[in-house]
mmCIF file with all atom_site columns, C-alpha atoms and ligand atoms in Angstrom:
data_model
loop_
_atom_site.group_PDB
_atom_site.id
_atom_site.type_symbol
_atom_site.label_atom_id
_atom_site.label_alt_id
_atom_site.label_comp_id
_atom_site.label_asym_id
_atom_site.label_entity_id
_atom_site.label_seq_id
_atom_site.pdbx_PDB_ins_code
_atom_site.Cartn_x
_atom_site.Cartn_y
_atom_site.Cartn_z
_atom_site.occupancy
_atom_site.B_iso_or_equiv
_atom_site.pdbx_formal_charge
_atom_site.auth_seq_id
_atom_site.auth_comp_id
_atom_site.auth_asym_id
_atom_site.auth_atom_id
_atom_site.pdbx_PDB_model_num
ATOM   1   C  CA  . MET T 1 1   ? 15.514  -0.858  -10.201 1.00 0.00 ? 204 MET T CA  1
ATOM   2   C  CA  . ILE T 1 2   ? 12.365  -2.586  -8.995  1.00 0.00 ? 205 ILE T CA  1
ATOM   3   C  CA  . GLY T 1 3   ? 12.234  -6.078  -7.617  1.00 0.00 ? 206 GLY T CA  1
ATOM   4   C  CA  . ARG T 1 4   ? 9.147   -8.167  -7.057  1.00 0.00 ? 207 ARG T CA  1
ATOM   5   C  CA  . LEU T 1 5   ? 5.657   -6.847  -6.460  1.00 0.00 ? 208 LEU T CA  1
ATOM   6   C  CA  . ASN T 1 6   ? 5.485   -6.905  -2.652  1.00 0.00 ? 209 ASN T CA  1
ATOM   7   C  CA  . HIS T 1 7   ? 1.779   -6.118  -2.343  1.00 0.00 ? 210 HIS T CA  1
ATOM   8   C  CA  . VAL T 1 8   ? -1.254  -4.478  -3.863  1.00 0.00 ? 211 VAL T CA  1
ATOM   9   C  CA  . ALA T 1 9   ? -3.093  -2.377  -1.282  1.00 0.00 ? 212 ALA T CA  1
ATOM   10  C  CA  . ILE T 1 10  ? -6.865  -2.050  -1.571  1.00 0.00 ? 213 ILE T CA  1
ATOM   11  C  CA  . ALA T 1 11  ? -8.853  0.393   0.534   1.00 0.00 ? 214 ALA T CA  1
ATOM   12  C  CA  . VAL T 1 12  ? -12.103 -1.151  1.753   1.00 0.00 ? 215 VAL T CA  1
ATOM   13  C  CA  . PRO T 1 13  ? -15.001 0.264   3.772   1.00 0.00 ? 216 PRO T CA  1
ATOM   14  C  CA  . ASP T 1 14  ? -15.480 -2.955  5.804   1.00 0.00 ? 217 ASP T CA  1
ATOM   15  C  CA  . LEU T 1 15  ? -12.463 -5.156  6.444   1.00 0.00 ? 218 LEU T CA  1
ATOM   16  C  CA  . ALA T 1 16  ? -14.397 -8.188  7.722   1.00 0.00 ? 219 ALA T CA  1
ATOM   17  C  CA  . VAL T 1 17  ? -16.688 -8.241  4.682   1.00 0.00 ? 220 VAL T CA  1
ATOM   18  C  CA  . ALA T 1 18  ? -13.789 -7.809  2.252   1.00 0.00 ? 221 ALA T CA  1
ATOM   19  C  CA  . ALA T 1 19  ? -11.671 -10.481 3.979   1.00 0.00 ? 222 ALA T CA  1
ATOM   20  C  CA  . GLU T 1 20  ? -14.560 -12.942 3.923   1.00 0.00 ? 223 GLU T CA  1
ATOM   21  C  CA  . ARG T 1 21  ? -15.107 -12.335 0.208   1.00 0.00 ? 224 ARG T CA  1
ATOM   22  C  CA  . TYR T 1 22  ? -11.497 -13.288 -0.577  1.00 0.00 ? 225 TYR T CA  1
ATOM   23  C  CA  . ARG T 1 23  ? -11.790 -16.319 1.703   1.00 0.00 ? 226 ARG T CA  1
ATOM   24  C  CA  . ALA T 1 24  ? -15.198 -17.555 0.588   1.00 0.00 ? 227 ALA T CA  1
ATOM   25  C  CA  . LEU T 1 25  ? -15.274 -16.659 -3.110  1.00 0.00 ? 228 LEU T CA  1
ATOM   26  C  CA  . LEU T 1 26  ? -11.611 -17.057 -4.012  1.00 0.00 ? 229 LEU T CA  1
ATOM   27  C  CA  . GLY T 1 27  ? -10.576 -19.658 -1.444  1.00 0.00 ? 230 GLY T CA  1
ATOM   28  C  CA  . ALA T 1 28  ? -7.702  -17.420 -0.404  1.00 0.00 ? 231 ALA T CA  1
ATOM   29  C  CA  . SER T 1 29  ? -5.695  -17.658 2.778   1.00 0.00 ? 232 SER T CA  1
ATOM   30  C  CA  . VAL T 1 30  ? -6.331  -14.443 4.749   1.00 0.00 ? 233 VAL T CA  1
ATOM   31  C  CA  . SER T 1 31  ? -4.428  -13.322 7.861   1.00 0.00 ? 234 SER T CA  1
ATOM   32  C  CA  . GLN T 1 32  ? -5.957  -12.171 11.124  1.00 0.00 ? 235 GLN T CA  1
ATOM   33  C  CA  . PRO T 1 33  ? -6.706  -8.409  11.245  1.00 0.00 ? 236 PRO T CA  1
ATOM   34  C  CA  . GLN T 1 34  ? -3.902  -6.176  12.514  1.00 0.00 ? 237 GLN T CA  1
ATOM   35  C  CA  . CYS T 1 35  ? -4.413  -2.651  13.864  1.00 0.00 ? 238 CYS T CA  1
ATOM   36  C  CA  . LEU T 1 36  ? -1.724  -0.200  12.798  1.00 0.00 ? 239 LEU T CA  1
ATOM   37  C  CA  . PRO T 1 37  ? -2.777  2.951   14.698  1.00 0.00 ? 240 PRO T CA  1
ATOM   38  C  CA  . GLU T 1 38  ? 0.370   4.871   13.787  1.00 0.00 ? 241 GLU T CA  1
ATOM   39  C  CA  . HIS T 1 39  ? -0.599  4.436   10.109  1.00 0.00 ? 242 HIS T CA  1
ATOM   40  C  CA  . GLY T 1 40  ? -4.330  4.964   10.624  1.00 0.00 ? 243 GLY T CA  1
ATOM   41  C  CA  . VAL T 1 41  ? -5.345  1.608   9.181   1.00 0.00 ? 244 VAL T CA  1
ATOM   42  C  CA  . GLN T 1 42  ? -6.493  -1.861  10.131  1.00 0.00 ? 245 GLN T CA  1
ATOM   43  C  CA  . VAL T 1 43  ? -5.290  -4.489  7.653   1.00 0.00 ? 246 VAL T CA  1
ATOM   44  C  CA  . VAL T 1 44  ? -5.435  -8.126  6.642   1.00 0.00 ? 247 VAL T CA  1
ATOM   45  C  CA  . PHE T 1 45  ? -3.093  -9.803  4.184   1.00 0.00 ? 248 PHE T CA  1
ATOM   46  C  CA  . VAL T 1 46  ? -4.314  -12.121 1.472   1.00 0.00 ? 249 VAL T CA  1
ATOM   47  C  CA  . ASP T 1 47  ? -1.616  -14.587 0.457   1.00 0.00 ? 250 ASP T CA  1
ATOM   48  C  CA  . THR T 1 48  ? -1.565  -14.946 -3.328  1.00 0.00 ? 251 THR T CA  1
ATOM   49  C  CA  . GLY T 1 49  ? 1.488   -17.190 -3.427  1.00 0.00 ? 252 GLY T CA  1
ATOM   50  C  CA  . ASN T 1 50  ? 3.592   -14.880 -5.596  1.00 0.00 ? 253 ASN T CA  1
ATOM   51  C  CA  . SER T 1 51  ? 2.605   -11.684 -3.754  1.00 0.00 ? 254 SER T CA  1
ATOM   52  C  CA  . LYS T 1 52  ? 0.097   -10.282 -1.261  1.00 0.00 ? 255 LYS T CA  1
ATOM   53  C  CA  . ILE T 1 53  ? -3.054  -8.241  -1.302  1.00 0.00 ? 256 ILE T CA  1
ATOM   54  C  CA  . GLU T 1 54  ? -3.318  -5.863  1.640   1.00 0.00 ? 257 GLU T CA  1
ATOM   55  C  CA  . LEU T 1 55  ? -6.906  -4.969  2.466   1.00 0.00 ? 258 LEU T CA  1
ATOM   56  C  CA  . MET T 1 56  ? -7.002  -1.714  4.460   1.00 0.00 ? 259 MET T CA  1
ATOM   57  C  CA  . GLU T 1 57  ? -9.863  -0.206  6.426   1.00 0.00 ? 260 GLU T CA  1
ATOM   58  C  CA  . PRO T 1 58  ? -9.488  3.287   7.912   1.00 0.00 ? 261 PRO T CA  1
ATOM   59  C  CA  . LEU T 1 59  ? -8.725  3.401   11.626  1.00 0.00 ? 262 LEU T CA  1
ATOM   60  C  CA  . GLY T 1 60  ? -9.635  6.724   13.228  1.00 0.00 ? 263 GLY T CA  1
ATOM   61  C  CA  . ASP T 1 61  ? -10.889 9.985   11.772  1.00 0.00 ? 264 ASP T CA  1
ATOM   62  C  CA  . THR T 1 62  ? -7.492  11.119  10.521  1.00 0.00 ? 265 THR T CA  1
ATOM   63  C  CA  . SER T 1 63  ? -6.766  7.953   8.548   1.00 0.00 ? 266 SER T CA  1
ATOM   64  C  CA  . PRO T 1 64  ? -4.806  8.705   5.372   1.00 0.00 ? 267 PRO T CA  1
ATOM   65  C  CA  . ILE T 1 65  ? -7.209  6.496   3.400   1.00 0.00 ? 268 ILE T CA  1
ATOM   66  C  CA  . ALA T 1 66  ? -10.385 8.211   4.645   1.00 0.00 ? 269 ALA T CA  1
ATOM   67  C  CA  . LYS T 1 67  ? -10.277 10.736  1.779   1.00 0.00 ? 270 LYS T CA  1
ATOM   68  C  CA  . PHE T 1 68  ? -9.731  7.967   -0.751  1.00 0.00 ? 271 PHE T CA  1
ATOM   69  C  CA  . LEU T 1 69  ? -12.831 6.154   0.510   1.00 0.00 ? 272 LEU T CA  1
ATOM   70  C  CA  . ALA T 1 70  ? -14.823 9.377   0.537   1.00 0.00 ? 273 ALA T CA  1
ATOM   71  C  CA  . ARG T 1 71  ? -14.160 9.570   -3.229  1.00 0.00 ? 274 ARG T CA  1
ATOM   72  C  CA  . THR T 1 72  ? -14.657 5.834   -3.870  1.00 0.00 ? 275 THR T CA  1
ATOM   73  C  CA  . PRO T 1 73  ? -16.974 4.546   -1.111  1.00 0.00 ? 276 PRO T CA  1
ATOM   74  C  CA  . GLU T 1 74  ? -17.025 0.963   -2.435  1.00 0.00 ? 277 GLU T CA  1
ATOM   75  C  CA  . GLY T 1 75  ? -13.227 0.807   -2.127  1.00 0.00 ? 278 GLY T CA  1
ATOM   76  C  CA  . GLY T 1 76  ? -10.533 0.400   -4.741  1.00 0.00 ? 279 GLY T CA  1
ATOM   77  C  CA  . VAL T 1 77  ? -6.862  -0.148  -5.483  1.00 0.00 ? 280 VAL T CA  1
ATOM   78  C  CA  . HIS T 1 78  ? -4.938  2.361   -3.366  1.00 0.00 ? 281 HIS T CA  1
ATOM   79  C  CA  . HIS T 1 79  ? -1.307  1.595   -4.242  1.00 0.00 ? 282 HIS T CA  1
ATOM   80  C  CA  . LEU T 1 80  ? 1.167   -0.932  -5.625  1.00 0.00 ? 283 LEU T CA  1
ATOM   81  C  CA  . CYS T 1 81  ? 4.309   -1.721  -3.642  1.00 0.00 ? 284 CYS T CA  1
ATOM   82  C  CA  . PHE T 1 82  ? 7.533   -2.804  -5.339  1.00 0.00 ? 285 PHE T CA  1
ATOM   83  C  CA  . GLU T 1 83  ? 10.645  -3.988  -3.551  1.00 0.00 ? 286 GLU T CA  1
ATOM   84  C  CA  . VAL T 1 84  ? 13.951  -2.185  -4.021  1.00 0.00 ? 287 VAL T CA  1
ATOM   85  C  CA  . ALA T 1 85  ? 17.381  -3.015  -2.639  1.00 0.00 ? 288 ALA T CA  1
ATOM   86  C  CA  . ASP T 1 86  ? 18.466  0.556   -1.860  1.00 0.00 ? 289 ASP T CA  1
ATOM   87  C  CA  . LEU T 1 87  ? 15.771  3.145   -1.178  1.00 0.00 ? 290 LEU T CA  1
ATOM   88  C  CA  . VAL T 1 88  ? 18.137  6.114   -0.885  1.00 0.00 ? 291 VAL T CA  1
ATOM   89  C  CA  . ALA T 1 89  ? 19.678  5.311   -4.274  1.00 0.00 ? 292 ALA T CA  1
ATOM   90  C  CA  . ALA T 1 90  ? 16.207  4.787   -5.768  1.00 0.00 ? 293 ALA T CA  1
ATOM   91  C  CA  . SER T 1 91  ? 14.984  8.089   -4.355  1.00 0.00 ? 294 SER T CA  1
ATOM   92  C  CA  . GLY T 1 92  ? 18.003  9.997   -5.688  1.00 0.00 ? 295 GLY T CA  1
ATOM   93  C  CA  . TYR T 1 93  ? 17.563  8.490   -9.143  1.00 0.00 ? 296 TYR T CA  1
ATOM   94  C  CA  . LEU T 1 94  ? 13.819  9.192   -9.249  1.00 0.00 ? 297 LEU T CA  1
ATOM   95  C  CA  . VAL T 1 95  ? 14.193  12.816  -8.173  1.00 0.00 ? 298 VAL T CA  1
ATOM   96  C  CA  . ALA T 1 96  ? 16.988  13.310  -10.750 1.00 0.00 ? 299 ALA T CA  1
ATOM   97  C  CA  . GLN T 1 97  ? 14.596  11.960  -13.411 1.00 0.00 ? 300 GLN T CA  1
ATOM   98  C  CA  . GLY T 1 98  ? 11.923  14.463  -12.361 1.00 0.00 ? 301 GLY T CA  1
ATOM   99  C  CA  . ALA T 1 99  ? 9.643   12.080  -10.455 1.00 0.00 ? 302 ALA T CA  1
ATOM   100 C  CA  . ARG T 1 100 ? 7.670   13.582  -7.581  1.00 0.00 ? 303 ARG T CA  1
ATOM   101 C  CA  . LEU T 1 101 ? 7.967   11.868  -4.221  1.00 0.00 ? 304 LEU T CA  1
ATOM   102 C  CA  . LEU T 1 102 ? 5.272   12.357  -1.612  1.00 0.00 ? 305 LEU T CA  1
ATOM   103 C  CA  . GLY T 1 103 ? 5.988   14.273  1.577   1.00 0.00 ? 306 GLY T CA  1
ATOM   104 C  CA  . ASP T 1 104 ? 9.565   15.435  1.992   1.00 0.00 ? 307 ASP T CA  1
ATOM   105 C  CA  . GLY T 1 105 ? 10.815  12.560  -0.176  1.00 0.00 ? 308 GLY T CA  1
ATOM   106 C  CA  . GLN T 1 106 ? 12.695  10.982  2.703   1.00 0.00 ? 309 GLN T CA  1
ATOM   107 C  CA  . PRO T 1 107 ? 12.179  7.277   3.406   1.00 0.00 ? 310 PRO T CA  1
ATOM   108 C  CA  . ARG T 1 108 ? 9.940   6.528   6.401   1.00 0.00 ? 311 ARG T CA  1
ATOM   109 C  CA  . VAL T 1 109 ? 9.202   3.346   8.283   1.00 0.00 ? 312 VAL T CA  1
ATOM   110 C  CA  . GLY T 1 110 ? 6.135   1.949   6.581   1.00 0.00 ? 313 GLY T CA  1
ATOM   111 C  CA  . ALA T 1 111 ? 3.272   -0.221  7.742   1.00 0.00 ? 314 ALA T CA  1
ATOM   112 C  CA  . HIS T 1 112 ? 5.451   -3.364  7.630   1.00 0.00 ? 315 HIS T CA  1
ATOM   113 C  CA  . GLY T 1 113 ? 8.340   -1.980  9.676   1.00 0.00 ? 316 GLY T CA  1
ATOM   114 C  CA  . LYS T 1 114 ? 10.574  -1.397  6.639   1.00 0.00 ? 317 LYS T CA  1
ATOM   115 C  CA  . PRO T 1 115 ? 11.667  1.884   5.017   1.00 0.00 ? 318 PRO T CA  1
ATOM   116 C  CA  . VAL T 1 116 ? 9.301   3.066   2.288   1.00 0.00 ? 319 VAL T CA  1
ATOM   117 C  CA  . LEU T 1 117 ? 8.638   6.038   0.070   1.00 0.00 ? 320 LEU T CA  1
ATOM   118 C  CA  . PHE T 1 118 ? 5.795   6.922   -2.244  1.00 0.00 ? 321 PHE T CA  1
ATOM   119 C  CA  . ILE T 1 119 ? 5.860   8.259   -5.805  1.00 0.00 ? 322 ILE T CA  1
ATOM   120 C  CA  . HIS T 1 120 ? 3.115   10.686  -6.815  1.00 0.00 ? 323 HIS T CA  1
ATOM   121 C  CA  . PRO T 1 121 ? 0.279   8.973   -8.721  1.00 0.00 ? 324 PRO T CA  1
ATOM   122 C  CA  . LYS T 1 122 ? 0.463   11.648  -11.441 1.00 0.00 ? 325 LYS T CA  1
ATOM   123 C  CA  . ASP T 1 123 ? 3.837   10.205  -12.435 1.00 0.00 ? 326 ASP T CA  1
ATOM   124 C  CA  . PHE T 1 124 ? 2.367   6.707   -12.933 1.00 0.00 ? 327 PHE T CA  1
ATOM   125 C  CA  . ASN T 1 125 ? -0.947  7.040   -14.748 1.00 0.00 ? 328 ASN T CA  1
ATOM   126 C  CA  . GLY T 1 126 ? -2.968  7.712   -11.634 1.00 0.00 ? 329 GLY T CA  1
ATOM   127 C  CA  . THR T 1 127 ? -1.438  4.889   -9.566  1.00 0.00 ? 330 THR T CA  1
ATOM   128 C  CA  . LEU T 1 128 ? 0.267   5.571   -6.260  1.00 0.00 ? 331 LEU T CA  1
ATOM   129 C  CA  . ILE T 1 129 ? 3.542   3.601   -6.148  1.00 0.00 ? 332 ILE T CA  1
ATOM   130 C  CA  . GLU T 1 130 ? 5.197   2.551   -2.884  1.00 0.00 ? 333 GLU T CA  1
ATOM   131 C  CA  . LEU T 1 131 ? 8.820   1.441   -2.872  1.00 0.00 ? 334 LEU T CA  1
ATOM   132 C  CA  . GLU T 1 132 ? 9.891   -0.717  0.056   1.00 0.00 ? 335 GLU T CA  1
ATOM   133 C  CA  . GLN T 1 133 ? 13.484  -1.534  0.916   1.00 0.00 ? 336 GLN T CA  1
ATOM   134 C  CA  . ILE T 1 134 ? 13.876  -5.269  1.436   1.00 0.00 ? 337 ILE T CA  1
HETATM 135 CO CO1 . CO  K 2 .   ? 1.738   -0.605  1.130   1.00 0.00 ? 91  CO  K CO1 1
#
């Protein structure tokens, strides 16, 4: 079902510091910061050639990653995103197999303007999985 790893998302307490670390220590190419108020995050993308790292800092008090950072203040891997060709088919298959989808299980437009859904971390060894239709 899954295609390539689209991105690894890492929650960070300070986006500028985290972005500079990837740039300075790893020599990575890092995008300009983007504010995504409707998703409660500010992000930069680190180009890894074969995939991307998305560094996310909370934007606003109701940010969905605020709780994550309250538990792990130094930051950490928040989710992995895999590409799929057909999100509705993927969702139907996963639910039939007993996987738990977050929210109402319906695809939503994600932070990159494409339909996404999330699989509960308890179904994948504590790792939140995002599926994005490409
Ligand atoms: Co993502």
